[in-house]
Amino acid sequence: MLTLGGVVFLLVCVFGVFIGTGGAIGPLMKSLPLEFVTIGGAAIGTFIAGNSMHDIKHTMGDFKKVMKGSAFKKSDYTDLLCMLFYLVRLASTKGAMALEAHIERPEESPVFQHFPRILKNHHATAIVCDYLRMVGMNADDPYQIEDIMARELRKNLNEELHGAHNLQTMADGLPALGIVAAVLGVIKTMAHISQPPAVLGEMIGEALTGTFLGVLLAYGVVAPLSVKMRAVVEEDSRYFEVIRAVLVAHLHGNAPQVSVEIGRKMVPNMHMPSFAELEESVQTLKIGA
């Protein structure tokens, strides 16, 4: 909602000042729809031509991230840390094999069922189960596990950033597409060079609308959306970094409380629970067997 409000405020300022300083809004409004189709259609065409169907669907799906913001809040990080605490404590006290029933069928596990939002996040559930399963297979070298997880999370982040990269590429090309629309308008004007100056002036104004619209869309709309999308994706990636931090700390032989505290330090500051808040949540954690 904040993003939409920013775009609306931008348009009000741009067009409001134009009208307030005596600008003729009529010719601008007359030419904007067709110029928008020309520039927007060309931008969409280049976007489709330069991406696979998977990337196109991915980018379109990421627009909800721009409007809703990060998918994870303070309560989500607290739940994640509590669940990880329970799992690493279970592994520390009863051995890695005690986790088998939970990680092989997480949908039937009382641990995962206690945290339905985590269970619903198939990506997070898969990462937790996969790496705990590797530990149960004696792949318990903390440095090796840390390296593997870091590479996987980096790969996932790069793939999740495709949408933001696509929008930034579109923003970079929009000014040039605006010039293309303006040149077409000039060509049209030159074909009517015998018309009176008043007519030619209006046609030149319509041609320049292409340049105006291309620059406005690039730097006022698409580029900010790209920045916001990238910020949200990078913030959400911290959720999985918390998983990595806790599991690696556990493999280094730290106590469950210490492992979870190390993971807490990876939570974005705006969502980080305090030490006391997390301690209270862990102490009151009750999961049926």
Coordinates of C-alpha atoms in Angstrom, one line a residue, residues 54-232:
H54 CA 9.3 -19.5 -16.1
D55 CA 11.0 -16.1 -15.6
I56 CA 7.9 -14.3 -16.9
K57 CA 5.6 -16.0 -14.4
H58 CA 8.2 -15.6 -11.6
T59 CA 8.4 -11.8 -12.3
M60 CA 4.6 -11.4 -12.4
G61 CA 4.2 -13.4 -9.2
D62 CA 6.8 -11.2 -7.4
F63 CA 4.6 -8.1 -7.8
K64 CA 2.6 -9.2 -4.7
K65 CA 5.9 -8.9 -2.8
V66 CA 6.2 -5.3 -3.8
M67 CA 2.7 -4.6 -2.5
K68 CA 2.7 -6.8 0.7
G69 CA 6.3 -6.4 1.7
S70 CA 8.3 -9.1 3.5
A71 CA 6.6 -12.4 4.1
F72 CA 8.2 -12.8 7.5
K73 CA 7.4 -10.8 10.6
K74 CA 8.7 -10.9 14.2
S75 CA 6.4 -13.8 15.1
D76 CA 7.6 -15.9 12.2
Y77 CA 11.2 -15.5 13.2
T78 CA 10.3 -16.3 16.9
D79 CA 8.5 -19.5 15.8
L80 CA 11.4 -20.5 13.6
L81 CA 13.9 -20.1 16.4
C82 CA 11.6 -22.0 18.8
M83 CA 11.2 -24.9 16.3
L84 CA 14.9 -25.1 15.6
F85 CA 15.6 -25.0 19.4
Y86 CA 13.4 -28.0 19.9
L87 CA 15.0 -30.0 17.0
V88 CA 18.6 -29.3 17.9
R89 CA 17.8 -30.0 21.6
L90 CA 16.3 -33.3 20.6
A91 CA 19.3 -34.1 18.5
S92 CA 21.7 -33.2 21.3
T93 CA 19.9 -35.3 24.0
K94 CA 18.7 -38.3 22.0
G95 CA 20.9 -38.3 18.9
A96 CA 20.4 -37.4 15.3
M97 CA 18.3 -40.5 14.6
A98 CA 15.7 -39.2 17.0
L99 CA 14.8 -36.6 14.3
E100 CA 14.0 -39.2 11.7
A101 CA 10.3 -39.3 12.4
H102 CA 10.1 -35.5 12.2
I103 CA 12.2 -34.9 9.1
E104 CA 11.0 -37.8 6.9
R105 CA 7.3 -36.9 7.3
P106 CA 7.1 -33.3 8.5
E107 CA 3.4 -33.0 7.7
E108 CA 2.8 -35.8 10.4
S109 CA 5.4 -34.4 12.9
P110 CA 3.9 -32.8 16.0
V111 CA 6.9 -30.4 15.9
F112 CA 6.0 -29.1 12.5
Q113 CA 2.3 -29.2 13.1
H114 CA 2.9 -27.0 16.1
F115 CA 4.2 -24.3 13.7
P116 CA 1.7 -24.4 10.8
R117 CA 3.1 -21.3 9.1
I118 CA 6.6 -23.0 8.8
L119 CA 5.0 -26.2 7.6
K120 CA 3.1 -24.3 5.0
N121 CA 6.4 -22.8 3.8
H122 CA 7.6 -25.8 1.8
H123 CA 11.0 -24.2 1.0
A124 CA 11.9 -23.6 4.7
T125 CA 10.6 -27.0 5.7
A126 CA 12.6 -28.7 2.9
I127 CA 15.8 -26.9 3.9
V128 CA 15.5 -27.9 7.6
C129 CA 14.6 -31.5 6.8
D130 CA 17.3 -31.9 4.1
Y131 CA 20.2 -30.8 6.2
L132 CA 19.1 -32.5 9.3
R133 CA 18.8 -35.7 7.2
M134 CA 22.3 -35.2 6.0
V135 CA 23.5 -34.9 9.6
G136 CA 21.7 -38.2 10.3
M137 CA 23.7 -39.7 7.4
N138 CA 27.0 -38.8 9.2
A139 CA 27.6 -35.7 7.0
D140 CA 28.3 -33.8 10.2
D141 CA 31.3 -31.7 9.3
P142 CA 30.1 -28.2 10.2
Y143 CA 32.4 -26.5 7.7
Q144 CA 31.2 -28.7 4.8
I145 CA 27.5 -28.2 5.8
E146 CA 28.0 -24.5 6.1
D147 CA 29.6 -24.3 2.7
I148 CA 26.9 -26.4 1.1
M149 CA 24.1 -24.4 2.7
A150 CA 25.7 -21.1 1.8
R151 CA 26.0 -22.1 -1.8
E152 CA 22.4 -23.3 -2.0
L153 CA 21.0 -20.2 -0.3
R154 CA 23.1 -18.0 -2.6
K155 CA 21.8 -19.9 -5.6
N156 CA 18.2 -19.5 -4.4
L157 CA 18.7 -15.8 -3.7
N158 CA 20.1 -15.3 -7.3
E159 CA 17.0 -17.0 -8.7
E160 CA 14.6 -15.1 -6.5
L161 CA 16.2 -11.8 -7.7
H162 CA 15.3 -12.6 -11.4
G163 CA 12.2 -10.5 -11.1
A164 CA 14.0 -7.4 -9.8
H165 CA 16.7 -7.8 -12.4
N166 CA 14.0 -8.0 -15.2
L167 CA 12.3 -4.8 -13.9
Q168 CA 15.6 -2.9 -13.7
T169 CA 16.4 -4.0 -17.3
M170 CA 13.0 -2.7 -18.4
A171 CA 13.6 0.6 -16.5
D172 CA 16.9 1.0 -18.3
G173 CA 15.3 0.5 -21.7
L174 CA 12.2 2.7 -21.2
P175 CA 13.9 6.1 -21.9
A176 CA 15.2 4.7 -25.2
L177 CA 11.7 3.4 -26.1
G178 CA 10.3 6.9 -25.2
I179 CA 12.8 8.3 -27.7
V180 CA 11.6 5.8 -30.3
A181 CA 8.0 7.0 -29.8
A182 CA 9.1 10.6 -30.0
V183 CA 10.9 10.1 -33.3
L184 CA 7.8 8.4 -34.7
G185 CA 5.9 11.5 -33.6
V186 CA 8.4 13.8 -35.3
I187 CA 8.2 11.7 -38.5
K188 CA 4.4 12.1 -38.4
T189 CA 4.8 15.9 -37.8
M190 CA 7.2 16.2 -40.8
A191 CA 4.6 14.5 -43.0
H192 CA 2.3 17.4 -42.2
I193 CA 4.8 20.2 -42.5
S194 CA 2.4 22.2 -44.6
Q195 CA -0.1 22.6 -41.7
P196 CA -0.4 25.9 -39.8
P197 CA 2.0 26.4 -36.8
A198 CA -0.7 25.8 -34.3
V199 CA -1.3 22.4 -35.7
L200 CA 2.4 21.6 -35.9
G201 CA 3.0 22.8 -32.4
E202 CA 0.4 20.4 -31.0
M203 CA 1.8 17.5 -33.0
I204 CA 5.3 18.3 -31.8
G205 CA 3.9 18.4 -28.2
E206 CA 2.4 14.9 -28.8
A207 CA 5.7 13.7 -30.1
L208 CA 7.6 14.9 -27.0
T209 CA 5.1 13.2 -24.8
G210 CA 6.8 9.9 -25.8
T211 CA 10.1 11.0 -24.3
F212 CA 8.4 12.4 -21.2
L213 CA 6.4 9.2 -20.6
G214 CA 9.4 6.9 -21.2
V215 CA 11.5 8.8 -18.6
L216 CA 8.7 9.1 -16.1
L217 CA 7.9 5.3 -16.3
A218 CA 11.6 4.4 -16.1
Y219 CA 12.7 6.5 -13.1
G220 CA 9.4 7.2 -11.5
V221 CA 7.6 3.8 -11.6
V222 CA 9.5 0.8 -12.8
A223 CA 13.0 1.5 -11.2
P224 CA 11.5 2.1 -7.8
L225 CA 9.4 -1.1 -8.1
S226 CA 12.6 -3.0 -8.9
V227 CA 14.4 -1.6 -5.9
K228 CA 11.5 -2.5 -3.6
M229 CA 11.2 -6.0 -5.1
R230 CA 15.0 -6.5 -4.6
A231 CA 14.8 -5.2 -1.0
V232 CA 11.9 -7.6 -0.1

